[in-house]
Coordinates of C-alpha atoms in Angstrom, one line a residue:
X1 CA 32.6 -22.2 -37.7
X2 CA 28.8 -21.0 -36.8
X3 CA 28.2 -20.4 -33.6
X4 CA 25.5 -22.8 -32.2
X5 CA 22.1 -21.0 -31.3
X6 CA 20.2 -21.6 -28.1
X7 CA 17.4 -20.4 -26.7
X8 CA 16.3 -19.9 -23.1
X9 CA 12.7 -19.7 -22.4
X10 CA 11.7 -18.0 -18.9
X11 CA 15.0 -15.8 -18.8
X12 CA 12.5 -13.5 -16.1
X13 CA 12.0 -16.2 -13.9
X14 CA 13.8 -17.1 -10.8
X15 CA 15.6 -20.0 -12.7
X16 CA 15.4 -18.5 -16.0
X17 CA 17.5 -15.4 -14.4
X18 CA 20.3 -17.7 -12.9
X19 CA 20.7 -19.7 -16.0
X20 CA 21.2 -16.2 -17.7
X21 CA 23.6 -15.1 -15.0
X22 CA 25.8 -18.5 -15.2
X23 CA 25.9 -18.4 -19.2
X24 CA 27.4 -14.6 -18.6
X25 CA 30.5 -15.5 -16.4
X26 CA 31.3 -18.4 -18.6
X27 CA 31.8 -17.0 -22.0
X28 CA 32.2 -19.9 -24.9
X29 CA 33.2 -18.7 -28.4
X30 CA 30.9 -22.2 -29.8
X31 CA 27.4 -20.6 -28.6
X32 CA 25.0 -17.9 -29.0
X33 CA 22.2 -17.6 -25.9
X34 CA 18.9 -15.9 -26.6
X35 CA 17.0 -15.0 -23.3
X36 CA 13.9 -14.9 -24.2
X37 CA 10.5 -13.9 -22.0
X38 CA 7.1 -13.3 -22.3
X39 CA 7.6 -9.9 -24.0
X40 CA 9.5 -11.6 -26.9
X41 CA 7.5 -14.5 -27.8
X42 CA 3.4 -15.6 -25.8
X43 CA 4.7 -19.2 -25.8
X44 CA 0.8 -19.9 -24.8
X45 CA 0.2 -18.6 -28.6
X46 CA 1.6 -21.9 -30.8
X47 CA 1.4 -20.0 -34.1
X48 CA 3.5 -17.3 -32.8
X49 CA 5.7 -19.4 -31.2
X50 CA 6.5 -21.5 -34.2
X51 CA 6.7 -18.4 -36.2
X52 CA 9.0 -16.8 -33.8
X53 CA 11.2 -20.4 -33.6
X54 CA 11.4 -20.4 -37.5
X55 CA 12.3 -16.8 -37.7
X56 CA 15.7 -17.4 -35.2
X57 CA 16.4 -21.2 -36.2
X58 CA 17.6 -22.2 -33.0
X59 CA 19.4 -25.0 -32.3
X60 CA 18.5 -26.0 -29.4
X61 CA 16.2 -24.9 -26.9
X62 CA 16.5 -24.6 -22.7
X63 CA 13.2 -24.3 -22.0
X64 CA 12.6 -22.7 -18.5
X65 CA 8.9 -20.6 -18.6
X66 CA 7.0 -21.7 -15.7
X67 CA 3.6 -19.8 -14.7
X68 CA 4.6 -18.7 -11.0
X69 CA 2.5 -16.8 -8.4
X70 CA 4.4 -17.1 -5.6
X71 CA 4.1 -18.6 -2.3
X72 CA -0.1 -18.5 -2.3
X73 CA -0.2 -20.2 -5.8
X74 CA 2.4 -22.5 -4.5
X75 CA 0.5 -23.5 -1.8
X76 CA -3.1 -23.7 -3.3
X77 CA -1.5 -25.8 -6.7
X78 CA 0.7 -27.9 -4.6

């Protein structure tokens, strides 16, 4: 049986990180993570993206990329 691909956007992130974390204590035999982050794949770029996607054939994505700046973007982008 193939293992099932999925991919993780945001792996860098503060939620990205934990998710990557979690998925590491609990091993499953069934799945295959890829962490990905901005140095992989510019998800801003669709064309790379999609080229990128097509290229791993994932099947299914956990989409986590968030553009963060801390507490003074936080607070002026409520």
């Amino acid at each position: 049986m193939r293992k099932k691909k999925i991919v993780v956007t945001g792996s860098s992130g503060v939620l990205g990180s934990s998710f990557k974390k979690k998925a590491f204590l609990r091993k499953n035999k069934n799945y295959k993570f890829i962490f990905l982050n901005s140095k992989n794949v510019d998800l801003r770029s669709q064309k790379k993206t999609l080229l990128y996607f097509k290229k791993i054939n994932p099947d299914f994505i956990i989409h986590l990329a968030a553009v963060s700046g801390g507490i003074g973007l936080s607070s002026q982008y409520q």
